[in-house]
GROMACS .gro file of C-alpha atoms in nm:
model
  369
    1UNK     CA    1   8.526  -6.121  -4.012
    2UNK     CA    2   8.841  -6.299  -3.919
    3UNK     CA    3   8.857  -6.563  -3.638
    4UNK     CA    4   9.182  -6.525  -3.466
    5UNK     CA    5   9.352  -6.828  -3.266
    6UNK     CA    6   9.645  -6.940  -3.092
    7UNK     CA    7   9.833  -7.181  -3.392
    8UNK     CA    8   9.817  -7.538  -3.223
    9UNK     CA    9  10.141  -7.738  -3.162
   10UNK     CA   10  10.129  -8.098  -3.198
   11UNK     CA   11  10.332  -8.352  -3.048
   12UNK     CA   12  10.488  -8.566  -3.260
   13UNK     CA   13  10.725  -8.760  -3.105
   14UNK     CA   14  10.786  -8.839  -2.731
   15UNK     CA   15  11.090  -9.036  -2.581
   16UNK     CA   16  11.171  -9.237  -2.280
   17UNK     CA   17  11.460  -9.318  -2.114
   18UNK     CA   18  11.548  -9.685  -1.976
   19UNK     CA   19  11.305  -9.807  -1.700
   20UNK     CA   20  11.588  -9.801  -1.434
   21UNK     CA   21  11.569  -9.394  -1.453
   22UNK     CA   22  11.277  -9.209  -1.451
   23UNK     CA   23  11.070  -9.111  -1.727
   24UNK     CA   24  11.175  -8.787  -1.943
   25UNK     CA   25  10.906  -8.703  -2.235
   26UNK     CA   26  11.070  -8.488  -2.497
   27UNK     CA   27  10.866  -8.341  -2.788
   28UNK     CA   28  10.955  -8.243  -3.127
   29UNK     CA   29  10.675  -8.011  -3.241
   30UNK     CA   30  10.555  -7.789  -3.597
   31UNK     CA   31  10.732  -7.426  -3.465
   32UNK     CA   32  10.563  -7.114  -3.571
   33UNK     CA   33  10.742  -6.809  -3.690
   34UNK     CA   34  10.601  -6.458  -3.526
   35UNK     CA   35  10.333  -6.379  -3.677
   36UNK     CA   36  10.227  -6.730  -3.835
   37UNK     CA   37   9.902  -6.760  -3.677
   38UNK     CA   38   9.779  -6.446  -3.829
   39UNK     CA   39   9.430  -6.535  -4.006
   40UNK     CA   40   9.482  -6.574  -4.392
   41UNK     CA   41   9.243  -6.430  -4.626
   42UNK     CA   42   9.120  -6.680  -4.928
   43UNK     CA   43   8.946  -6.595  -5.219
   44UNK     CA   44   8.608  -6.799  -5.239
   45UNK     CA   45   8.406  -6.922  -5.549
   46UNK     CA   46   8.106  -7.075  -5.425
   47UNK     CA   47   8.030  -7.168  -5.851
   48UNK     CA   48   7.774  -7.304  -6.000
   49UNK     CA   49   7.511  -7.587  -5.897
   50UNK     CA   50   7.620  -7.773  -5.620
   51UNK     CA   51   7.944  -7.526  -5.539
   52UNK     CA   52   7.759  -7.315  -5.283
   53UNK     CA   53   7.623  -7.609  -5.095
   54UNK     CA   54   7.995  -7.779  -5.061
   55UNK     CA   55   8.160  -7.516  -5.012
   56UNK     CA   56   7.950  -7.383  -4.729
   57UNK     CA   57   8.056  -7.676  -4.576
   58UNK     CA   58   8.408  -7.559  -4.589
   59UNK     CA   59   8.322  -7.234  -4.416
   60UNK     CA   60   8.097  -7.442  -4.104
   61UNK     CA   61   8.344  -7.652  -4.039
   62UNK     CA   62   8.664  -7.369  -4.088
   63UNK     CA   63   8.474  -7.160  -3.852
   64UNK     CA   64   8.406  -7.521  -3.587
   65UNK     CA   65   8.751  -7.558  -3.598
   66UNK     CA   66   8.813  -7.191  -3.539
   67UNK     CA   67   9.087  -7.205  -3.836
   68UNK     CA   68   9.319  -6.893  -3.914
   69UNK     CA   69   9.149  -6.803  -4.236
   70UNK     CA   70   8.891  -6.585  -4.328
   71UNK     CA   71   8.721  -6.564  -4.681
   72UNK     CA   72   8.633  -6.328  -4.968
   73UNK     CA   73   8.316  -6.458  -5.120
   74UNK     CA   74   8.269  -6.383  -5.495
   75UNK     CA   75   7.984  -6.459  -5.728
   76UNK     CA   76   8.165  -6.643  -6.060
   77UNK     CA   77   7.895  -6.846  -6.311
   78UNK     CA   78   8.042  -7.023  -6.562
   79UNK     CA   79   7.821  -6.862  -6.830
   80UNK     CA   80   8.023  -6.548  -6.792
   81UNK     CA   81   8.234  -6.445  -7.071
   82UNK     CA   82   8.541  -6.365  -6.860
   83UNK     CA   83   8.628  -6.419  -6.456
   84UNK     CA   84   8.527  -6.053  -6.345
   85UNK     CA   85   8.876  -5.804  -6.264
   86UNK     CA   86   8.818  -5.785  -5.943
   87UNK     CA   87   8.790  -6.182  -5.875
   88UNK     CA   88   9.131  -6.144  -5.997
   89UNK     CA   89   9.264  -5.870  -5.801
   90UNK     CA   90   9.160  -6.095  -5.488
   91UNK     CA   91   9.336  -6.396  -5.546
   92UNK     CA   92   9.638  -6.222  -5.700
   93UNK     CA   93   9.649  -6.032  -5.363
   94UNK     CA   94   9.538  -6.336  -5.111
   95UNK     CA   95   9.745  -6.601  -5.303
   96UNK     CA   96   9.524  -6.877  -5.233
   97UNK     CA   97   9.170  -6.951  -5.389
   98UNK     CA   98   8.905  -7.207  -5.278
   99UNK     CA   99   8.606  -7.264  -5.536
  100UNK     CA  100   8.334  -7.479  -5.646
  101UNK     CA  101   8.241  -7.666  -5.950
  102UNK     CA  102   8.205  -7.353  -6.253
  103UNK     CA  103   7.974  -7.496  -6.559
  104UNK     CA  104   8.185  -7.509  -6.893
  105UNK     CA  105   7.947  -7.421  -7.154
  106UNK     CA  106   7.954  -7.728  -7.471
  107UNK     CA  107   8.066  -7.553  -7.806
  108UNK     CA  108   7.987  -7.208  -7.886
  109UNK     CA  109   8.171  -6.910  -7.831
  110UNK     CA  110   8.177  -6.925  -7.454
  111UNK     CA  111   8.535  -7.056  -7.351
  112UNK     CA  112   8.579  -7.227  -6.989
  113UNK     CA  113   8.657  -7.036  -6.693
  114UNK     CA  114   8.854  -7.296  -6.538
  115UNK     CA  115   9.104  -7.261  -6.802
  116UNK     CA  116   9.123  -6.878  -6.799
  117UNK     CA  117   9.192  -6.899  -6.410
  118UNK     CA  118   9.452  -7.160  -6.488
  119UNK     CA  119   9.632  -6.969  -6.778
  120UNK     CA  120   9.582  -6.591  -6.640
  121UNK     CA  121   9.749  -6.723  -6.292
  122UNK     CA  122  10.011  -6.954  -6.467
  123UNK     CA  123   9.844  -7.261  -6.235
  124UNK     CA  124  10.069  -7.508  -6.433
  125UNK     CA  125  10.016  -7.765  -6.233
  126UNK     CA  126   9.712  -7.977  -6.156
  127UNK     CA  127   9.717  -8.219  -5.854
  128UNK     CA  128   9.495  -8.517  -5.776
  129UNK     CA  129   9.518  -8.772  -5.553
  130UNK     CA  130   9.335  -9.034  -5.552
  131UNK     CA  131   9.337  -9.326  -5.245
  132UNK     CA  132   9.157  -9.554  -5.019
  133UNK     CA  133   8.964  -9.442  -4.791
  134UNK     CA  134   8.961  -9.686  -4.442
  135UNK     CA  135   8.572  -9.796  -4.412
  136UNK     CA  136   8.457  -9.745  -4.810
  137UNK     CA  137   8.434 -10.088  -5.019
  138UNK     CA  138   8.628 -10.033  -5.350
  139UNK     CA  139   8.719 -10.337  -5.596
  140UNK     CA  140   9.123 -10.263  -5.564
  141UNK     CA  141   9.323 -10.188  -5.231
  142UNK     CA  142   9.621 -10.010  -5.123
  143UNK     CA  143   9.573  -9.758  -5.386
  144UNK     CA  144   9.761  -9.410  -5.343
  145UNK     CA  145   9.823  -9.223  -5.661
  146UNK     CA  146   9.897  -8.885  -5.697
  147UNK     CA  147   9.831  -8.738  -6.090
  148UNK     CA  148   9.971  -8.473  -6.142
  149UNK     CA  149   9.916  -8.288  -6.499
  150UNK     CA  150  10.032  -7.956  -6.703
  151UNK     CA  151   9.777  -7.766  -6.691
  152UNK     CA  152   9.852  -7.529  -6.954
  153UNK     CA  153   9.893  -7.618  -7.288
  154UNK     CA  154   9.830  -7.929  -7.489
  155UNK     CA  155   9.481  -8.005  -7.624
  156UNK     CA  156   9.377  -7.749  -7.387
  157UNK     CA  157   9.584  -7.442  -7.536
  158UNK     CA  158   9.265  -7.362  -7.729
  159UNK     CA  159   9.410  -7.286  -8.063
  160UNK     CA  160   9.080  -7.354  -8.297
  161UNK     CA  161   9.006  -7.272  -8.625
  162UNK     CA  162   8.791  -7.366  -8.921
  163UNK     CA  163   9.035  -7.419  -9.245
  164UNK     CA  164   8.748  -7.408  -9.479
  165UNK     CA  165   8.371  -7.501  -9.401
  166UNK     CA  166   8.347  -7.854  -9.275
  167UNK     CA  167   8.701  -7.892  -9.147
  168UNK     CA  168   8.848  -7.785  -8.796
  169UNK     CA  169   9.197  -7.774  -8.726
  170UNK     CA  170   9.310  -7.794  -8.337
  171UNK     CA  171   9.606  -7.771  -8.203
  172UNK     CA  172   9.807  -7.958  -8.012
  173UNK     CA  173  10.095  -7.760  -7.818
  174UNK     CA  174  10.382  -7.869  -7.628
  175UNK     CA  175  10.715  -7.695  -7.541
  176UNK     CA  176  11.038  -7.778  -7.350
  177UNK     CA  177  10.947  -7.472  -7.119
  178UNK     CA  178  10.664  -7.622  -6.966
  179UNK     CA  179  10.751  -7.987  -6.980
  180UNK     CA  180  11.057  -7.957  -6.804
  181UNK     CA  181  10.889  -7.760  -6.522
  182UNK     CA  182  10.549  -7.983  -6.508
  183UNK     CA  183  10.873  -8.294  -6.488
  184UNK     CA  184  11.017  -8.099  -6.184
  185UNK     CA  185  10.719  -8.089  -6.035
  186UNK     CA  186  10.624  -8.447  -6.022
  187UNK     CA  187  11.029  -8.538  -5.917
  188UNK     CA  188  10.998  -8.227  -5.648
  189UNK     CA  189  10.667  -8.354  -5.450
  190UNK     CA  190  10.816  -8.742  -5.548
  191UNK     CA  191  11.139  -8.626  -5.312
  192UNK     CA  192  10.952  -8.359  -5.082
  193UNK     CA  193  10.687  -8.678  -5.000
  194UNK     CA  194  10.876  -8.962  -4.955
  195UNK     CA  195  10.707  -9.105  -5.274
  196UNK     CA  196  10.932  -9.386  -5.438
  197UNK     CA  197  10.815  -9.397  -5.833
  198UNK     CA  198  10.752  -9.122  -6.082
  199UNK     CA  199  10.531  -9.245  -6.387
  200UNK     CA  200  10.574  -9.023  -6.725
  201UNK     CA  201  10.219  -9.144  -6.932
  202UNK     CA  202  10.257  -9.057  -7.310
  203UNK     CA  203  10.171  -9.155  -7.670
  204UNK     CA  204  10.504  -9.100  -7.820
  205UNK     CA  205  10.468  -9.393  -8.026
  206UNK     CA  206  10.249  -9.183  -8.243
  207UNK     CA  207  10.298  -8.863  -8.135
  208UNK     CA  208  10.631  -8.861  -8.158
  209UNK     CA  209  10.727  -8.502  -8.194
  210UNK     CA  210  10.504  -8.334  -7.914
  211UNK     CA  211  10.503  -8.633  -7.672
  212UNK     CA  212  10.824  -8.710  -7.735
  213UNK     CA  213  10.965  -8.336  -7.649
  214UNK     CA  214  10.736  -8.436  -7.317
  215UNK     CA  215  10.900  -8.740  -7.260
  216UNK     CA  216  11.255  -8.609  -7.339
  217UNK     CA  217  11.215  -8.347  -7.070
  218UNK     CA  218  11.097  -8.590  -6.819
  219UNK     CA  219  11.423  -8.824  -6.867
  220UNK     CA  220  11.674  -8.534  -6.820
  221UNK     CA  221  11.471  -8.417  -6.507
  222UNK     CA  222  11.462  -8.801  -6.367
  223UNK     CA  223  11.863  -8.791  -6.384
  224UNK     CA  224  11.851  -8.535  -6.128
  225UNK     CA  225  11.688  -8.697  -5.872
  226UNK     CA  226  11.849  -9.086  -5.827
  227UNK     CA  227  11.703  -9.184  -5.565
  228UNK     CA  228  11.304  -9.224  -5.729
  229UNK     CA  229  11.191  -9.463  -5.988
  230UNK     CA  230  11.100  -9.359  -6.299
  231UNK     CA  231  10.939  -9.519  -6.587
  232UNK     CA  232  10.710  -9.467  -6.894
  233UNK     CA  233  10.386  -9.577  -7.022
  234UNK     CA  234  10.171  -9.535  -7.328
  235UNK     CA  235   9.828  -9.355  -7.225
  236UNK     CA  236   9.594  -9.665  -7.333
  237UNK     CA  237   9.794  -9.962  -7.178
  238UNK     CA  238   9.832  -9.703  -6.867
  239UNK     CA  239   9.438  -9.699  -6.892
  240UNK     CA  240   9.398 -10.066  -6.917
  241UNK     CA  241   9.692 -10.111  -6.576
  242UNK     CA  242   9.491  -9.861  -6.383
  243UNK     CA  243   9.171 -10.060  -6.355
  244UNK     CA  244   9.315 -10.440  -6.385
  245UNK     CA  245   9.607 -10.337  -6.111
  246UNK     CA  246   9.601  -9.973  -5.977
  247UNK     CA  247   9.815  -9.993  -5.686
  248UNK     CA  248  10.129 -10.049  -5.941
  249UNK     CA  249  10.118  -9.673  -5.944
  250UNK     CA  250  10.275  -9.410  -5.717
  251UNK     CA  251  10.317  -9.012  -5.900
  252UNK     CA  252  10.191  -9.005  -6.224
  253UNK     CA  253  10.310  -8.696  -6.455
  254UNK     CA  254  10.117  -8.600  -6.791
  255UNK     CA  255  10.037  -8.381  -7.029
  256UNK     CA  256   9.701  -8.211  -7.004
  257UNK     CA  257   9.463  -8.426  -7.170
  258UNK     CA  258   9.580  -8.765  -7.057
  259UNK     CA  259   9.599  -8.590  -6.689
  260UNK     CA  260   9.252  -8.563  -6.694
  261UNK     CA  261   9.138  -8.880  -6.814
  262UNK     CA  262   9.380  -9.050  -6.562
  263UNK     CA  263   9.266  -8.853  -6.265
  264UNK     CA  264   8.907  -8.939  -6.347
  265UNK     CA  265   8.934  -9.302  -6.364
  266UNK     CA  266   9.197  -9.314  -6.074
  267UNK     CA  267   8.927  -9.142  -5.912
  268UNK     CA  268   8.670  -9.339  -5.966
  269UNK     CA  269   8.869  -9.704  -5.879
  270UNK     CA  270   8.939  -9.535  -5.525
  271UNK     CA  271   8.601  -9.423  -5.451
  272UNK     CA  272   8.459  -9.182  -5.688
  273UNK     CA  273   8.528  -8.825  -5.763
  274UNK     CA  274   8.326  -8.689  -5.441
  275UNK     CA  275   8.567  -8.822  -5.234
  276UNK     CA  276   8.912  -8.717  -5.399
  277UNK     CA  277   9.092  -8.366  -5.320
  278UNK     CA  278   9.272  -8.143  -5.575
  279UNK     CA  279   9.446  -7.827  -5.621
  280UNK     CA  280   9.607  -7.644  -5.902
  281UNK     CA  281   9.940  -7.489  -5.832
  282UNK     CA  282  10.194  -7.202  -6.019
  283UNK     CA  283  10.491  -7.045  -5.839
  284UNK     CA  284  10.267  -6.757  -5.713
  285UNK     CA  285   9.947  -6.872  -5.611
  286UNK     CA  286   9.663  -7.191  -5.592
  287UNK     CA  287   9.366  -7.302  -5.631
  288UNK     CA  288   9.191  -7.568  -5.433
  289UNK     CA  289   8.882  -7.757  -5.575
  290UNK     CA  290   8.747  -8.102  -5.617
  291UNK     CA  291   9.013  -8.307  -5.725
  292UNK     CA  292   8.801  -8.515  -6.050
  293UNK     CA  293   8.562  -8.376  -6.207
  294UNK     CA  294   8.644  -8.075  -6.132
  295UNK     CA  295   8.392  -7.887  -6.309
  296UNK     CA  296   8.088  -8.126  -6.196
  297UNK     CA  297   7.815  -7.897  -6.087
  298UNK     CA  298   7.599  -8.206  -5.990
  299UNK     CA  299   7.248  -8.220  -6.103
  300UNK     CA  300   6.853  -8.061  -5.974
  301UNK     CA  301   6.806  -8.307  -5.785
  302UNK     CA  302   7.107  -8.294  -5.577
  303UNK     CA  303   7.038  -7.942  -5.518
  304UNK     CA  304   6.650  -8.012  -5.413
  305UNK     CA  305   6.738  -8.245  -5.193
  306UNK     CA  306   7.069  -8.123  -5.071
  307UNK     CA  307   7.277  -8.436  -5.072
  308UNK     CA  308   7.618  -8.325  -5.253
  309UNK     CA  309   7.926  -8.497  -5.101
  310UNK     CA  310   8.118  -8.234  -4.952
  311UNK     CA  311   8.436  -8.490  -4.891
  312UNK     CA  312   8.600  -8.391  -5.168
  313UNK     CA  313   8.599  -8.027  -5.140
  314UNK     CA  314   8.696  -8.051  -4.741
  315UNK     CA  315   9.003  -8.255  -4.817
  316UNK     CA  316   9.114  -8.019  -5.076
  317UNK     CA  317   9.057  -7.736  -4.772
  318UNK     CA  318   9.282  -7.947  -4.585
  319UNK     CA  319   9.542  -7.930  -4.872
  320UNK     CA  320   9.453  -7.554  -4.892
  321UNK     CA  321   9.539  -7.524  -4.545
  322UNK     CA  322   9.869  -7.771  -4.526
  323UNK     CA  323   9.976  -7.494  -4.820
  324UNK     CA  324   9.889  -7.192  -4.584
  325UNK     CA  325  10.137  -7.393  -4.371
  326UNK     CA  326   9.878  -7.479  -4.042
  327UNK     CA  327   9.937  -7.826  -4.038
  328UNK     CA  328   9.786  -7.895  -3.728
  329UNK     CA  329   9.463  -7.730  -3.855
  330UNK     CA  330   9.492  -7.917  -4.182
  331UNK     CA  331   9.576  -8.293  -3.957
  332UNK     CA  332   9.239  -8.238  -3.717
  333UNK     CA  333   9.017  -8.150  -4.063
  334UNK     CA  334   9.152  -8.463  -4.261
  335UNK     CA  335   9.140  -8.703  -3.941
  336UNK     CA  336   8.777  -8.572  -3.849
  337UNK     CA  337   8.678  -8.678  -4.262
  338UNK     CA  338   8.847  -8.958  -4.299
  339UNK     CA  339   8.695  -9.085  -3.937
  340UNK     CA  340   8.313  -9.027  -4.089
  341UNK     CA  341   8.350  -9.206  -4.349
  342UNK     CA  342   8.538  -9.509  -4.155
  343UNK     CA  343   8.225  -9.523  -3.961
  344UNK     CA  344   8.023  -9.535  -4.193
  345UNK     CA  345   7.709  -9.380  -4.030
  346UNK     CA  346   7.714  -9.080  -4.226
  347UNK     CA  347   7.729  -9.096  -4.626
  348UNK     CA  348   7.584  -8.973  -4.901
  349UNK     CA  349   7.426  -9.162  -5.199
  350UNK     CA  350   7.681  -9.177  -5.419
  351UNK     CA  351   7.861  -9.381  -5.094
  352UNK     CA  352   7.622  -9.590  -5.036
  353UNK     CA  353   7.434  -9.406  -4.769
  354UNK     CA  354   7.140  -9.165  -4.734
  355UNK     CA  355   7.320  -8.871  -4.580
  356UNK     CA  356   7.242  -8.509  -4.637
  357UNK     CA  357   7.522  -8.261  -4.702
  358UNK     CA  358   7.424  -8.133  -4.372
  359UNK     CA  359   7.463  -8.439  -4.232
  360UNK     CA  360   7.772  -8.503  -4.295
  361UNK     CA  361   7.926  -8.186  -4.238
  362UNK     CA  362   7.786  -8.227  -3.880
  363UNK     CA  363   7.952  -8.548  -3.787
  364UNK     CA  364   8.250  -8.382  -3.974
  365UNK     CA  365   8.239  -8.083  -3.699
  366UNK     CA  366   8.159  -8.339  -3.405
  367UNK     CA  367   8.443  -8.561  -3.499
  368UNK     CA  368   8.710  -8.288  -3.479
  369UNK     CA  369   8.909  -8.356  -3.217
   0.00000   0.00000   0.00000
């Protein structure tokens, strides 16, 4: 079941010495500890609609690339009431999770089994990124924006009740605890990724008890690290700067709600939501999906004629497989993507093009290097 492979080492760097003296290449390479290039087991979700067909892709071009990982394939519909115990068992033992799309049923008494995932594996944070890709047409350039958003409270805490017949109360939760954390965070991959600005996005002017505990937290944490930006911005005029001038923007940390509305429309300015990777992270394990949207299961006809964009969902492998630390493996799976589209031969519909999934994931495997 597992593919087992030498890890790759690539070159980063060479140097020369003066052209008087002959030439001396040196190389500063990724270097393994024993046992490193072990394959990794991942727990796999294919979901609901268009999940199996995208994430299939993952697993052609994972086995192309002969990649350390190997995968545990569960059956999870988002009409279930819970995420079945052993689902559980396998990504608390493997760690790492890659899944599809999982339908959220509208009202009713069927909650979402994104968020049970999310709270069950304290995944308190949610990570999007959303840039340019070389080769698409998109209205604004030089956008790179990374949103990342607590995933665990907020709107989304869940606490619902009827007061009397007619009238719903839901509440709105925020604590120090998980503000300060979600802050450190955003400041942590800021530093760890050479990023320059940290954005806290708030209501506080009317909220000024929940979002400004949120806000509070983010200020102390921004003391700590000097050397990044930071600034603040109310949720609608941040909505408004996003699609008049988008590359203004660098990390962008929020409470749950906003996070998602951000990521969406960040999403769509760069290219659309098929195109932008995602992951949700807590201090023991992750989960890799499509970064907007996440919970898009696509529609019939996508499914009859098998055209779901599978870009997304490969670039959040890549993340998955930066995280598993094999960067190499994660570099030739990005550069093969990113080279597809930049060609432009191969694209689905919502691109522009006339691609099948199939399609697509075969130039994918062609281009790797």
């Amino acid at each position: 079941m597992a593919r087992r492979s030498l890890p790759l080492l690539k070159h980063l760097l060479s140097s020369s010495s003066s052209s008087t003296t002959p030439t001396l290449r040196r190389s500063v390479t990724y270097m393994p500890r024993p046992g490193d290039g072990e394959p990794r087991p991942v727990t796999l979700i294919p979901g609901d609609g268009i999940g199996p067909l995208v994430t299939n892709a993952v697993e052609q071009v994972m086995e192309a690339m002969h990649a350390p990982v190997y995968f545990e394939k569960y059956e999870v519909h988002g009409d279930m009431m819970r995420v079945p115990s052993e689902v559980m068992e396998s990504i608390k033992k493997n760690k790492v999770c890659l899944k599809g799309g999982l339908t959220t049923p509208m009202g009713g008494g069927v909650s979402s089994l994104n968020l049970q995932l999310r709270k069950e594996l304290d995944l308190y944070a949610s990570l999007v990124n959303c840039f340019n890709l070389q080769g698409l047409p998109t209205r604004h350039q030089n956008v790179d924006i990374v949103v990342i958003r607590e995933n665990t409270e907020g709107e989304y805490a869940g606490l619902e009740h009827e007061v009397v017949p007619g009238v719903v109360e839901s509440l709105k939760v925020i604590t120090k605890f998980c503000s300060e954390r979600i802050a450190k965070y955003a400041f942590e991959y800021a530093y760890l990724n050479n990023r320059k600005k940290v954005t806290a996005v708030h209501k506080a002017n009317i909220m000024k008890l929940a979002d400004g505990l949120f806000l509070e937290s983010c200020r102390e944490v921004a003391t700590k690290y000097p050397g990044i930006k930071y600034n603040e911005i109310i949720v609608d005029n941040c909505c408004m700067q996003l699609v008049s001038k988008p590359e203004q923007f660098d990390v962008m940390v929020t409470p749950n709600l906003y996070g998602n509305l951000v990521a969406n429309t960040a999403a769509g300015i760069a290219g659309g939501s098929g195109v932008m990777p995602g992951g949700n992270v807590g201090a023991d394990h992750a989960i890799f999906e499509q970064g907007a949207s996440a919970g898009n299961v696509g529609n019939e006809k996508l499914l009859e004629q098998k055209t779901a964009n599978p870009v997304a969902v490969l670039l959040s492998s890549a993340m998955m497989l930066r995280h598993l630390q094999f960067p190499s493996f994660a570099d030739r799976l990005e550069t093969a993507v990113k080279q597809v589209i930049s060609e432009g031969r191969y694209r689905t519909k919502d691109l522009g093009g006339s691609s099948t999934t199939q399609e697509v994931v075969d130039a994918v495997i062609g281009a790797l290097d």
